[in-house]
Short mmCIF file of C-alpha atoms in Angstrom, two decimals:
data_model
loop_
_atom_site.label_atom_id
_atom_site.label_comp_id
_atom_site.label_asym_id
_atom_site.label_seq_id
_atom_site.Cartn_x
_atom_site.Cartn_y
_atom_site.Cartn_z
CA UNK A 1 35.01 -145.73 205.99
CA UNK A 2 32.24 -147.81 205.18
CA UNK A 3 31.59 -151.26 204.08
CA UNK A 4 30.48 -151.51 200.83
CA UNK A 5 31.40 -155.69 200.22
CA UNK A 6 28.72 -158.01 198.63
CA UNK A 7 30.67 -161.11 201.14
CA UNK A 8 29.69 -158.47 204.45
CA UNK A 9 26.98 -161.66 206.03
CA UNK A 10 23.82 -159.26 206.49
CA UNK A 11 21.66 -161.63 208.07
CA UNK A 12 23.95 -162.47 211.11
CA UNK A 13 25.44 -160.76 213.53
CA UNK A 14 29.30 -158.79 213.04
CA UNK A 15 29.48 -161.07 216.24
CA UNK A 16 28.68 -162.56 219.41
CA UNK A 17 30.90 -163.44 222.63
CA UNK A 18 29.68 -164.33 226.16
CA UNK A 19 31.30 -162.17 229.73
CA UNK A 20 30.15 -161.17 232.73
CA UNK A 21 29.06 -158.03 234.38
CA UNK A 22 27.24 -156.44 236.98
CA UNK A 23 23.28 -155.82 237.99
CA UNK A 24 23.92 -153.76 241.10
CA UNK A 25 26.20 -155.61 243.21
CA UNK A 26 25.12 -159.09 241.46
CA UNK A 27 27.62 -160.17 239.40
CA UNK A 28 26.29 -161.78 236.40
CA UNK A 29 26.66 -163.63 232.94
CA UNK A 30 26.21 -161.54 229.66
CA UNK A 31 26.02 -162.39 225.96
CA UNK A 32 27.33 -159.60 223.85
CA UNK A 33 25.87 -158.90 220.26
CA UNK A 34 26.65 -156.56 218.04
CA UNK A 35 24.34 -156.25 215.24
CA UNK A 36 25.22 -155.12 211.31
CA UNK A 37 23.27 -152.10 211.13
CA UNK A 38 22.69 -149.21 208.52
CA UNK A 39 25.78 -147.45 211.21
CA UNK A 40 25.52 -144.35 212.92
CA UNK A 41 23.79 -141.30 211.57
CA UNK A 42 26.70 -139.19 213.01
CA UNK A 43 29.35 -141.05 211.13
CA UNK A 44 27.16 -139.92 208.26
CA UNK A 45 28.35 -136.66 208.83
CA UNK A 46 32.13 -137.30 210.03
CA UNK A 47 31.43 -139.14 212.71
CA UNK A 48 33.87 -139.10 215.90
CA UNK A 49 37.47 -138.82 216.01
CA UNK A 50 38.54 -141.92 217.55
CA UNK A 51 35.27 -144.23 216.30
CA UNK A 52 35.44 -146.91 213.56
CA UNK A 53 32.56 -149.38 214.55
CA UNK A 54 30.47 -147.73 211.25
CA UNK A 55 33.23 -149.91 209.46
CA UNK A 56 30.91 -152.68 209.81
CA UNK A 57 27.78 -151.21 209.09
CA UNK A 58 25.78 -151.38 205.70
CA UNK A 59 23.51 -148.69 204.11
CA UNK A 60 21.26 -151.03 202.75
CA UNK A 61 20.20 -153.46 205.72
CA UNK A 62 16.86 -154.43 205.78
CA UNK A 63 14.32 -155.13 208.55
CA UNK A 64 14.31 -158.22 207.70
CA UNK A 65 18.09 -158.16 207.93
CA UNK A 66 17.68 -157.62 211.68
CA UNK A 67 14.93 -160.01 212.09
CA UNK A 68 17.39 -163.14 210.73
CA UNK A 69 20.52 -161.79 213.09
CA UNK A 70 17.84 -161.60 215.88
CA UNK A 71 16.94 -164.93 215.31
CA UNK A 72 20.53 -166.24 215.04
CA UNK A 73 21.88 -164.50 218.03
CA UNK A 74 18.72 -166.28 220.09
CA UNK A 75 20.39 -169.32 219.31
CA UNK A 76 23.34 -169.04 221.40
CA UNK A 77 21.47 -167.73 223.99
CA UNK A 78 22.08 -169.79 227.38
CA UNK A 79 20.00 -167.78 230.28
CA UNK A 80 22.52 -164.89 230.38
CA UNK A 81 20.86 -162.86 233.35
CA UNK A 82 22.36 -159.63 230.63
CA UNK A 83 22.26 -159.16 227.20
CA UNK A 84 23.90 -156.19 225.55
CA UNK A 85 23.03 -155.01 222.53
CA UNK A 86 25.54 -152.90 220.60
CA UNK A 87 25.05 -151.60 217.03
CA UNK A 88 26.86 -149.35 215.18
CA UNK A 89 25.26 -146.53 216.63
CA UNK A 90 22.03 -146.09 218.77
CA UNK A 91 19.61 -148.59 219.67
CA UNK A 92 17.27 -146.00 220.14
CA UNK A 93 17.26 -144.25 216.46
CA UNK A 94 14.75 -145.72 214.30
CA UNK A 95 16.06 -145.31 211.69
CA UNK A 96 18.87 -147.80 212.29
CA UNK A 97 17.24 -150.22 214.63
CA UNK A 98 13.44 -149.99 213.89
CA UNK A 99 10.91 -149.96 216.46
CA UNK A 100 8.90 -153.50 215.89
CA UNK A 101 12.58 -154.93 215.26
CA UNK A 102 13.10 -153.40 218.96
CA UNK A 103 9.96 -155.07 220.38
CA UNK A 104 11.16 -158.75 218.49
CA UNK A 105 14.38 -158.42 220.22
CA UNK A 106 12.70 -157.63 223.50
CA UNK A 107 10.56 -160.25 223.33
CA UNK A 108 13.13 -163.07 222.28
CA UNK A 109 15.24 -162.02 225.53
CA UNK A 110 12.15 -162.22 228.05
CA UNK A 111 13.80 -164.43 229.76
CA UNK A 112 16.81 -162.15 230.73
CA UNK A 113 16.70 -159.73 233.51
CA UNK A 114 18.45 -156.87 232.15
CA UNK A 115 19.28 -155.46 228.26
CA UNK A 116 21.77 -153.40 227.78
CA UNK A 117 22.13 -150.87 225.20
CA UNK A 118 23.89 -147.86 223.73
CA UNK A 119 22.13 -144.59 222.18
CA UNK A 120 23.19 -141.36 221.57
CA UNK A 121 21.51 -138.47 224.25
CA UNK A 122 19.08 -137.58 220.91
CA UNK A 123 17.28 -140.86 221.12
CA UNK A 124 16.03 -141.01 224.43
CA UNK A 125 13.04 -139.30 224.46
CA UNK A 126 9.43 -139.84 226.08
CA UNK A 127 7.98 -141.36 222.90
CA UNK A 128 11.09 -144.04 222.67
CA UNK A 129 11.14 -145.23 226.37
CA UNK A 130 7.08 -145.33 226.12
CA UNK A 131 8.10 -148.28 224.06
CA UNK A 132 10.64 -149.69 225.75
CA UNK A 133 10.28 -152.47 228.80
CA UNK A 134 11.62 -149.73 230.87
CA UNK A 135 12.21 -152.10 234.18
CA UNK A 136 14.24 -154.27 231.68
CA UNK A 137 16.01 -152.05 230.31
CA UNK A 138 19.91 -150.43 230.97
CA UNK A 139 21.11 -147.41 228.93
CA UNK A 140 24.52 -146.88 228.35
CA UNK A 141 24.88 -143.23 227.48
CA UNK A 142 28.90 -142.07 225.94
CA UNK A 143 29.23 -138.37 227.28
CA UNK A 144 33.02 -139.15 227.17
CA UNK A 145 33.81 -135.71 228.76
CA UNK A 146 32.17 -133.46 230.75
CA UNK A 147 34.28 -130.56 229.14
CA UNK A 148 31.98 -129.23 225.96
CA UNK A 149 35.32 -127.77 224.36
CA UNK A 150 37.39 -131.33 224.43
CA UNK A 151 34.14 -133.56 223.16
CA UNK A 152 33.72 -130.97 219.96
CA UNK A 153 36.99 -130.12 219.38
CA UNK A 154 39.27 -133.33 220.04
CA UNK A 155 36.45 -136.13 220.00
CA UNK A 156 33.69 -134.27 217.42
CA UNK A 157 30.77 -135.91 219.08
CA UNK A 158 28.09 -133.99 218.46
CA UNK A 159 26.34 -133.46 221.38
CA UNK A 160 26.94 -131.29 224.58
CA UNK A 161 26.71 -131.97 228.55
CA UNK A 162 23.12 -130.46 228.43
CA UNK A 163 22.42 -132.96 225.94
CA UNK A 164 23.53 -135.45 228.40
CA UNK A 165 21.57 -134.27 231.36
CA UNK A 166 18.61 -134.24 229.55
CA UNK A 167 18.81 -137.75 228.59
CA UNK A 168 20.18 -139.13 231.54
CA UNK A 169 17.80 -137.49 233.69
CA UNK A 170 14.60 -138.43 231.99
CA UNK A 171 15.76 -141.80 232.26
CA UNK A 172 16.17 -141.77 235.93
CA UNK A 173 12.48 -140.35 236.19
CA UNK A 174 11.46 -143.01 234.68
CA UNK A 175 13.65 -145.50 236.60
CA UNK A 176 16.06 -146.79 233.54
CA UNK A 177 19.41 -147.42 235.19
CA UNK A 178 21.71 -145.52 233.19
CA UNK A 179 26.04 -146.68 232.79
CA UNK A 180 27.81 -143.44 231.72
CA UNK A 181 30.73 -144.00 229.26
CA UNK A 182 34.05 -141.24 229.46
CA UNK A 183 36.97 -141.61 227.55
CA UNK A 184 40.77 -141.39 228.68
CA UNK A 185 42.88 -139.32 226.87
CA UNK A 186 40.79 -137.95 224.01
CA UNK A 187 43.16 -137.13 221.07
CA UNK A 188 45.11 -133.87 221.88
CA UNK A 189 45.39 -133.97 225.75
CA UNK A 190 48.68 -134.61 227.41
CA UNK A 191 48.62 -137.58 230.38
CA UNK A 192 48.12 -135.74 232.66
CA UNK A 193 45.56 -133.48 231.04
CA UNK A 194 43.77 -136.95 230.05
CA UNK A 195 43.08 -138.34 234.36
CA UNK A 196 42.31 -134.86 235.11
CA UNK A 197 39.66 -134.59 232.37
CA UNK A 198 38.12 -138.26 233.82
CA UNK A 199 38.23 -137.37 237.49
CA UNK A 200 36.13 -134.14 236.91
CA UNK A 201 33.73 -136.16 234.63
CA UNK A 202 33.37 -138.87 236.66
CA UNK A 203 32.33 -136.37 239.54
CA UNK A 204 30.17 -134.76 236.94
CA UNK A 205 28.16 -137.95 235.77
CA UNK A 206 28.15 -139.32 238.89
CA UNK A 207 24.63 -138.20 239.87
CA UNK A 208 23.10 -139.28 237.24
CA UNK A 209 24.95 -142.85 236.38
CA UNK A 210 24.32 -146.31 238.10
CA UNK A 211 27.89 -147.20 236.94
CA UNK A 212 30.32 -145.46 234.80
CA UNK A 213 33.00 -147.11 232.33
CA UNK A 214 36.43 -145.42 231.80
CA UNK A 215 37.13 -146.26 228.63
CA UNK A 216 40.99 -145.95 227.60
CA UNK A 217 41.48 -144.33 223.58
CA UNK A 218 42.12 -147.16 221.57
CA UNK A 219 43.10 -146.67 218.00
CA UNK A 220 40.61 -147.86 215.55
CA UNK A 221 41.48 -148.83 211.79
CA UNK A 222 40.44 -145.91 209.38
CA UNK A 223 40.04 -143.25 211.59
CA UNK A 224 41.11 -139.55 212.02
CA UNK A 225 43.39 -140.58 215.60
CA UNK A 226 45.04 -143.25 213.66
CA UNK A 227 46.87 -141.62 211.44
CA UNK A 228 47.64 -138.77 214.22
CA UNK A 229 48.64 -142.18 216.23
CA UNK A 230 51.26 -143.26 213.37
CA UNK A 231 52.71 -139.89 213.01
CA UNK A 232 53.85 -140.27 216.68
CA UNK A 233 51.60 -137.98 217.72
CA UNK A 234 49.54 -139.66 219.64
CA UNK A 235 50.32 -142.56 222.33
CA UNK A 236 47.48 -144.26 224.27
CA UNK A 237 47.07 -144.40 227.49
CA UNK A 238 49.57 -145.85 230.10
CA UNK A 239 48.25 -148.77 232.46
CA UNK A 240 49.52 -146.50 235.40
CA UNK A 241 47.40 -143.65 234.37
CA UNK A 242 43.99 -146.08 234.12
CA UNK A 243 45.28 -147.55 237.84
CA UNK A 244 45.41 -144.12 238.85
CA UNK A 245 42.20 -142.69 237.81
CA UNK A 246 40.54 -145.94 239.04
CA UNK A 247 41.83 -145.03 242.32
CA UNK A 248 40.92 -141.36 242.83
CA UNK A 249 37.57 -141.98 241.14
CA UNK A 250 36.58 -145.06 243.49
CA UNK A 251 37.41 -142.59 246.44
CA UNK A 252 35.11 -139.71 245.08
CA UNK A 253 31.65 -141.56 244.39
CA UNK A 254 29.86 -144.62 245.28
CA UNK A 255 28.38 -145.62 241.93
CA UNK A 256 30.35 -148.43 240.64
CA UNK A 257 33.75 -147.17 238.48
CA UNK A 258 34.61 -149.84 236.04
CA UNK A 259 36.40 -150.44 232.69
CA UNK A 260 37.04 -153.50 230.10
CA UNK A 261 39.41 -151.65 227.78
CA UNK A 262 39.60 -152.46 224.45
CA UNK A 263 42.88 -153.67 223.04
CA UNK A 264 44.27 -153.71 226.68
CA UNK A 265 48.15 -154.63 226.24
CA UNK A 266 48.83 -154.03 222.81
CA UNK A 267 50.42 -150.90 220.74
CA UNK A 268 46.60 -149.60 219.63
CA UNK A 269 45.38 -149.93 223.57
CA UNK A 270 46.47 -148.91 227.04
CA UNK A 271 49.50 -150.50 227.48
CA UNK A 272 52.74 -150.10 229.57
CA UNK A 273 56.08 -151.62 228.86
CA UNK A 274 54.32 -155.18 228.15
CA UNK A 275 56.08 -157.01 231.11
CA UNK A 276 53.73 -155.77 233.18
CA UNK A 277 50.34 -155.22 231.29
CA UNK A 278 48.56 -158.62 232.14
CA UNK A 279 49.13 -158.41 235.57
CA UNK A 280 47.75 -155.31 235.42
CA UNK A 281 44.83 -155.63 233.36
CA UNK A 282 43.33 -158.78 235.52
CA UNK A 283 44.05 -156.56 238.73
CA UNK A 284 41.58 -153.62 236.89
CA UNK A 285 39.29 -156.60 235.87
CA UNK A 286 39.03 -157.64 239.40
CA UNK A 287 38.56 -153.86 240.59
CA UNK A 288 35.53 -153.77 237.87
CA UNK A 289 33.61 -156.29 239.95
CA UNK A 290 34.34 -155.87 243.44
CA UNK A 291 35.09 -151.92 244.03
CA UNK A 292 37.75 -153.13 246.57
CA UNK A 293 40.84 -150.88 246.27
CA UNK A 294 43.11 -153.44 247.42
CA UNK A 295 43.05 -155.12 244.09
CA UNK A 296 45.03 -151.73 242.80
CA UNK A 297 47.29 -151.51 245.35
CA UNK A 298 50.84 -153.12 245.27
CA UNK A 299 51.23 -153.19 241.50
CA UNK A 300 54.81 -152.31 240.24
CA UNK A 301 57.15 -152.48 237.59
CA UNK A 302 59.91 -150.30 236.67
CA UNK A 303 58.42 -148.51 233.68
CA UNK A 304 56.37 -147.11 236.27
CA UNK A 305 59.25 -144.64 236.76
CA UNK A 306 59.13 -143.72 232.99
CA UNK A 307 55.59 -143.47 233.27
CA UNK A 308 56.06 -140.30 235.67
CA UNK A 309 59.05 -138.70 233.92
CA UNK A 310 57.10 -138.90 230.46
CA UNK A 311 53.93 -137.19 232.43
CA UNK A 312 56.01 -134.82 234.41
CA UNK A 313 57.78 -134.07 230.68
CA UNK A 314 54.44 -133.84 228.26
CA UNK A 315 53.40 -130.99 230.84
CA UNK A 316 56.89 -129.23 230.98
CA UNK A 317 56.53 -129.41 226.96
CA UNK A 318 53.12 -128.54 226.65
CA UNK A 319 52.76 -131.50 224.08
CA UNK A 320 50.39 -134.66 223.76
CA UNK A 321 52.92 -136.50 220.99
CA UNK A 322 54.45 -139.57 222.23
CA UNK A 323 57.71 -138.09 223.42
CA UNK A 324 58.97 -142.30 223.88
CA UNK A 325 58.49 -142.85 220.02
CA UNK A 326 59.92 -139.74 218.94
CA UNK A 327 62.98 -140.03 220.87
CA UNK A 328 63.18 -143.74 220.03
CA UNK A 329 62.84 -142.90 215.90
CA UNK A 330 64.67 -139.97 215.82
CA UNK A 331 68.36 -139.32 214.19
CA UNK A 332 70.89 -140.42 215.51
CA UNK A 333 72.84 -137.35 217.61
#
């Protein structure tokens, strides 16, 4: 799904919100943009399962376009020691973020000490960081999974591990920190299946990441996993699963295991019984930044219970629907 409206503002950006994050163990303030782009050449041709940021994105944006939201978005700039840049696809393609538009933006965020921004493995080549400030610069790469059958089959993204390796490791020769992106519970995969699949890839991407984000499925508008997701078919993440891949993966590597999930606490996002969520979502916040297990320890609630059974159950069923829902909407016995 596209955007095709005439009232879509092409000359600002979809949006802009300050946060903080991390430049090695420095934590730091960011502004966030996300610029209206022509959207993701992927999406072009179906696009991933689970992604609807091309929502926002319209076919006929202009350099000039870019220029104006470039301008705009320098205005609420404050000194943020990070700026990411998010689009509705790669940075890096030139077809959807031009190369002198690149140098503009680079230039009107001298003053920061780090940009952030995503691109897909096919991007990052020696011509496009040749034209990059490279010492600047921080790549986020989204390999999702290390497993080539689960990112083509359940996330269709296009790309495989090699693909990844390539990138990522040409961007360590040339020194370009590089914050690796995996997904919990891709469509298809039972709970359990789901913090396996993460543990593996963060010991995978480890090597060649400065920091890697778990990013929990959230269920975007207009996609392929929502309407799996209203069948029952689907439930996101728990909470407890997220706590306990946090765990295991902090034990395993040294490079910085983080995540800022999207939708945290609601029926789209990782969620638990909604007692609980907050509580829990500050205490993974407060992981993010200071690595210290302690902030994951002691957390309770009694849906953690029902958390195990329904993981202990998907596996004894072989099945990734949400058991919870279809027991809860079921006929009456």
């Amino acid at each position: 799904m596209r955007a095709e409206r005439q009232d879509l503002d092409r000359t600002s950006p979809v949006t802009i919100w300050k946060e903080y994050d991390m430049i090695g163990d420095k934590k730091v303030r960011a502004m966030v943009i996300i610029f209206r782009t022509r959207g993701c050449w992927w999406a072009r041709k179906g696009g991933c399962t689970m992604c609807g940021y091309n929502v926002e994105s319209l076919d006929d944006i202009t350099k000039e376009d870019l220029i104006s939201q470039i301008e705009k978005a320098s205005k609420r700039y404050e000194g943020e020691e990070m700026v990411k840049v998010y689009t509705s696809g790669s940075f890096l393609d030139d077809n959807e973020f031009p190369p002198e538009v690149r140098d503009l933006l680079f230039i009107t965020f001298a003053g920061t000490e780090r940009i952030l921004f995503e691109t897909r493995p096919e991007f990052v080549t020696e011509k496009t960081l040749a034209s990059i400030p490279k010492d600047r610069c921080y790549v986020a790469l989204g390999l999702e999974t290390c497993d080539d059958k689960v990112r083509a089959r359940c996330i269709k993204k296009g790309f495989t591990k090699e693909d990844y390796q390539r990138a990522a490791g040409l961007l360590k020769i040339n020194c370009v920190p590089v914050r690796t992106y995996l997904i919990l519970k891709p469509p298809f995969l039972t709970e359990k299946q789901a913090m396996n699949d993460v543990i593996c890839s963060v010991e995978f991407a480890a090597p060649y990441s400065d920091s890697i984000s778990i990013n929990p499925l959230n269920i975007q508008a207009g996609t392929p996993v929502e309407e799996v997701w209203r069948r029952g078919d689907l439930r996101p993440p728990w909470l407890w699963s997220l706590v306990e891949v946090l765990k295991r993966c902090r034990s395993m590597t040294d490079v910085r295991i983080m995540s800022a999930p999207s939708g945290g606490g609601t029926p789209r996002g990782v969620h638990n019984c909604g007692i609980c969520d907050r509580k829990i979502l500050d205490a993974i916040e407060r992981f993010s930044f200071s690595q210290h297990l302690e902030d994951l320890n002691g957390l309770e609630c009694p849906c953690k219970a029902k958390w195990s059974a329904e993981v202990h159950l998907q596996g004894a069923m072989r099945t990734s629907v949400d058991i919870s829902k279809h027991i809860e909407d079921g006929p009456e016995l």
